[in-house]
């Protein structure tokens, strides 16, 4: 793997790890607030720890979860990490596998790219909708469009990955499949 690819992979994994850390930290904050709110001296001495001040935590966790799922699937999860139903694929000769890879890669990439315009149109509606509680944390500027914008990034990234796989299959063919009993080479 080239140095740029390694750096990009490390950066995307770091972003995913930061998203997980933010979600976990917010979850711990939710638990802390929920259980300390029942202690009388906390309510008297630390009024800023009232649960009403932390209503944003649930929506924040949900927003970070959406980002984590689409970010991870766009940039972190590798093709060999996915579950595949490849009985037919493994049963055919390499030339046919190459054709399968090219056709399915093109279909998936075209489908994802074709879904961008209608998705973008829907996002124009979401630009008007405010979040229920995240405005308390980030200010009034955050909209539902901002939360779901990662989906557009996901569509472009996965389509690009499949187009790259098509080009690679067209130019170099497909790799021989590794059976479950065989050891995979380290990437």
Tab-separated table of C-alpha atoms in Angstrom:
chain	number	residue	atom	x	y	z
A	1	UNK	CA	0.000	0.000	0.000
A	2	UNK	CA	1.394	3.409	-0.873
A	3	UNK	CA	2.249	5.991	1.728
A	4	UNK	CA	-0.701	8.221	0.736
A	5	UNK	CA	-3.147	5.315	0.982
A	6	UNK	CA	-1.770	4.373	4.394
A	7	UNK	CA	-2.026	7.971	5.582
A	8	UNK	CA	-5.591	8.273	4.234
A	9	UNK	CA	-6.624	4.993	5.857
A	10	UNK	CA	-5.085	6.038	9.181
A	11	UNK	CA	-6.840	9.414	9.003
A	12	UNK	CA	-10.234	7.885	8.230
A	13	UNK	CA	-9.819	5.351	11.035
A	14	UNK	CA	-8.872	8.203	13.394
A	15	UNK	CA	-12.045	10.091	12.444
A	16	UNK	CA	-14.108	6.949	13.092
A	17	UNK	CA	-12.359	6.478	16.440
A	18	UNK	CA	-13.021	10.122	17.363
A	19	UNK	CA	-16.705	9.675	16.503
A	20	UNK	CA	-16.858	6.570	18.688
A	21	UNK	CA	-15.092	8.389	21.525
A	22	UNK	CA	-17.511	11.336	21.267
A	23	UNK	CA	-20.483	8.997	21.320
A	24	UNK	CA	-19.106	7.011	24.265
A	25	UNK	CA	-18.232	10.152	26.225
A	26	UNK	CA	-21.725	11.534	25.668
A	27	UNK	CA	-23.240	8.235	26.752
A	28	UNK	CA	-21.197	8.298	29.977
A	29	UNK	CA	-22.336	11.887	30.532
A	30	UNK	CA	-25.969	10.768	30.103
A	31	UNK	CA	-25.532	8.038	32.713
A	32	UNK	CA	-23.753	10.400	35.116
A	33	UNK	CA	-26.460	13.043	34.846
A	34	UNK	CA	-29.285	10.528	35.113
A	35	UNK	CA	-28.012	9.045	38.365
A	36	UNK	CA	-26.594	12.160	40.028
A	37	UNK	CA	-29.856	14.042	39.490
A	38	UNK	CA	-31.449	11.821	42.139
A	39	UNK	CA	-28.920	12.841	44.780
A	40	UNK	CA	-30.349	15.782	46.710
A	41	UNK	CA	-27.083	17.558	47.588
A	42	UNK	CA	-26.027	17.493	43.890
A	43	UNK	CA	-29.223	19.278	42.862
A	44	UNK	CA	-28.682	21.904	45.553
A	45	UNK	CA	-24.926	22.469	45.169
A	46	UNK	CA	-24.510	21.873	41.421
A	47	UNK	CA	-27.620	23.279	39.730
A	48	UNK	CA	-25.975	23.149	36.298
A	49	UNK	CA	-26.081	19.335	36.539
A	50	UNK	CA	-29.854	19.318	36.166
A	51	UNK	CA	-31.044	16.817	33.533
A	52	UNK	CA	-32.888	19.592	31.674
A	53	UNK	CA	-29.488	21.047	30.707
A	54	UNK	CA	-28.466	17.804	29.021
A	55	UNK	CA	-31.441	17.055	26.806
A	56	UNK	CA	-29.156	17.343	23.780
A	57	UNK	CA	-27.151	14.207	24.621
A	58	UNK	CA	-29.567	11.696	23.108
A	59	UNK	CA	-29.863	13.532	19.806
A	60	UNK	CA	-26.103	14.072	19.734
A	61	UNK	CA	-25.483	10.330	20.184
A	62	UNK	CA	-27.929	9.561	17.385
A	63	UNK	CA	-26.323	12.099	15.041
A	64	UNK	CA	-22.830	10.783	15.776
A	65	UNK	CA	-24.103	7.229	15.224
A	66	UNK	CA	-25.390	8.189	11.765
A	67	UNK	CA	-22.038	9.747	10.929
A	68	UNK	CA	-20.126	6.751	12.293
A	69	UNK	CA	-22.126	4.242	10.246
A	70	UNK	CA	-21.825	6.062	6.933
A	71	UNK	CA	-18.241	7.239	7.492
A	72	UNK	CA	-17.118	3.764	8.500
A	73	UNK	CA	-18.808	2.073	5.554
A	74	UNK	CA	-17.508	4.656	3.106
A	75	UNK	CA	-13.884	4.724	4.220
A	76	UNK	CA	-12.954	2.173	6.891
A	77	UNK	CA	-14.702	-1.131	6.128
A	78	UNK	CA	-12.852	-3.073	3.433
A	79	UNK	CA	-14.522	-5.265	0.809
A	80	UNK	CA	-13.186	-8.455	2.363
A	81	UNK	CA	-14.823	-7.445	5.663
A	82	UNK	CA	-18.312	-7.720	4.142
A	83	UNK	CA	-20.409	-10.859	4.155
A	84	UNK	CA	-20.668	-12.179	0.606
A	85	UNK	CA	-22.839	-14.759	-1.083
A	86	UNK	CA	-20.324	-15.977	-3.609
A	87	UNK	CA	-21.201	-19.595	-4.366
A	88	UNK	CA	-21.859	-18.837	-8.035
A	89	UNK	CA	-18.916	-16.436	-8.230
A	90	UNK	CA	-16.510	-19.090	-6.949
A	91	UNK	CA	-17.926	-21.787	-9.237
A	92	UNK	CA	-17.183	-20.003	-12.524
A	93	UNK	CA	-13.852	-19.561	-14.341
A	94	UNK	CA	-11.739	-16.410	-13.808
A	95	UNK	CA	-12.917	-14.739	-17.063
A	96	UNK	CA	-16.539	-15.003	-15.973
A	97	UNK	CA	-15.632	-13.760	-12.471
A	98	UNK	CA	-14.003	-10.789	-14.132
A	99	UNK	CA	-17.213	-10.113	-16.068
A	100	UNK	CA	-19.260	-10.466	-12.877
A	101	UNK	CA	-16.992	-7.986	-11.096
A	102	UNK	CA	-17.208	-5.458	-13.926
A	103	UNK	CA	-20.977	-5.684	-14.394
A	104	UNK	CA	-21.902	-5.679	-10.708
A	105	UNK	CA	-19.415	-2.907	-9.925
A	106	UNK	CA	-20.850	-0.739	-12.697
A	107	UNK	CA	-24.441	-1.428	-11.629
A	108	UNK	CA	-23.715	-0.546	-8.009
A	109	UNK	CA	-21.708	2.587	-8.871
A	110	UNK	CA	-24.294	3.834	-11.376
A	111	UNK	CA	-27.120	3.130	-8.919
A	112	UNK	CA	-25.389	5.044	-6.144
A	113	UNK	CA	-24.497	7.969	-8.395
A	114	UNK	CA	-28.020	8.065	-9.848
A	115	UNK	CA	-29.454	8.341	-6.344
A	116	UNK	CA	-27.485	11.514	-5.574
A	117	UNK	CA	-29.767	14.061	-7.340
A	118	UNK	CA	-33.016	12.930	-5.654
A	119	UNK	CA	-31.184	12.694	-2.337
A	120	UNK	CA	-29.830	16.204	-2.802
A	121	UNK	CA	-33.345	17.471	-3.555
A	122	UNK	CA	-34.542	15.993	-0.269
A	123	UNK	CA	-31.617	17.628	1.523
A	124	UNK	CA	-32.793	21.007	0.277
A	125	UNK	CA	-35.971	20.427	2.299
A	126	UNK	CA	-33.933	19.306	5.310
A	127	UNK	CA	-31.990	22.573	5.256
A	128	UNK	CA	-35.112	24.228	6.652
A	129	UNK	CA	-35.616	21.784	9.530
A	130	UNK	CA	-33.863	22.459	12.813
A	131	UNK	CA	-32.827	19.749	15.204
A	132	UNK	CA	-34.879	19.354	18.362
A	133	UNK	CA	-32.094	19.860	20.895
A	134	UNK	CA	-28.697	20.215	19.205
A	135	UNK	CA	-29.287	23.934	18.793
A	136	UNK	CA	-28.815	24.160	22.570
A	137	UNK	CA	-25.291	22.810	22.163
A	138	UNK	CA	-24.122	24.119	18.780
A	139	UNK	CA	-26.301	27.160	18.226
A	140	UNK	CA	-29.188	27.837	15.902
A	141	UNK	CA	-27.246	27.243	12.673
A	142	UNK	CA	-27.277	23.435	12.726
A	143	UNK	CA	-29.935	21.850	10.520
A	144	UNK	CA	-31.042	18.295	9.807
A	145	UNK	CA	-29.281	18.589	6.431
A	146	UNK	CA	-25.967	18.954	8.252
A	147	UNK	CA	-26.544	15.769	10.198
A	148	UNK	CA	-27.415	13.689	7.134
A	149	UNK	CA	-24.877	15.254	4.729
A	150	UNK	CA	-22.551	12.328	5.426
A	151	UNK	CA	-24.876	10.199	3.304
A	152	UNK	CA	-23.891	12.187	0.181
A	153	UNK	CA	-20.224	11.624	1.050
A	154	UNK	CA	-21.014	7.925	1.476
A	155	UNK	CA	-22.688	7.735	-1.960
A	156	UNK	CA	-19.717	9.354	-3.702
A	157	UNK	CA	-17.087	7.359	-1.796
A	158	UNK	CA	-18.670	3.943	-2.298
A	159	UNK	CA	-19.399	4.669	-5.971
A	160	UNK	CA	-15.753	5.690	-6.413
A	161	UNK	CA	-14.587	2.495	-4.692
A	162	UNK	CA	-16.708	0.360	-7.032
A	163	UNK	CA	-15.546	2.266	-10.109
A	164	UNK	CA	-11.965	1.684	-8.953
A	165	UNK	CA	-12.723	-2.041	-8.584
A	166	UNK	CA	-14.238	-2.085	-12.098
A	167	UNK	CA	-11.182	-0.387	-13.546
A	168	UNK	CA	-8.883	-2.778	-11.683
A	169	UNK	CA	-10.884	-5.826	-12.848
A	170	UNK	CA	-10.932	-4.542	-16.412
A	171	UNK	CA	-7.234	-3.763	-16.468
A	172	UNK	CA	-5.749	-6.557	-14.317
A	173	UNK	CA	-8.516	-9.115	-13.862
A	174	UNK	CA	-9.790	-10.310	-10.515
A	175	UNK	CA	-7.836	-11.801	-7.671
A	176	UNK	CA	-8.147	-15.478	-7.015
A	177	UNK	CA	-10.604	-15.977	-4.183
A	178	UNK	CA	-9.266	-17.009	-0.799
A	179	UNK	CA	-11.234	-19.901	0.614
A	180	UNK	CA	-12.124	-19.856	4.323
A	181	UNK	CA	-9.637	-22.660	5.034
A	182	UNK	CA	-6.764	-20.702	3.483
A	183	UNK	CA	-4.850	-17.905	5.174
A	184	UNK	CA	-5.308	-14.378	3.806
A	185	UNK	CA	-2.170	-12.427	3.052
A	186	UNK	CA	-1.711	-9.345	5.250
A	187	UNK	CA	-2.785	-6.135	3.439
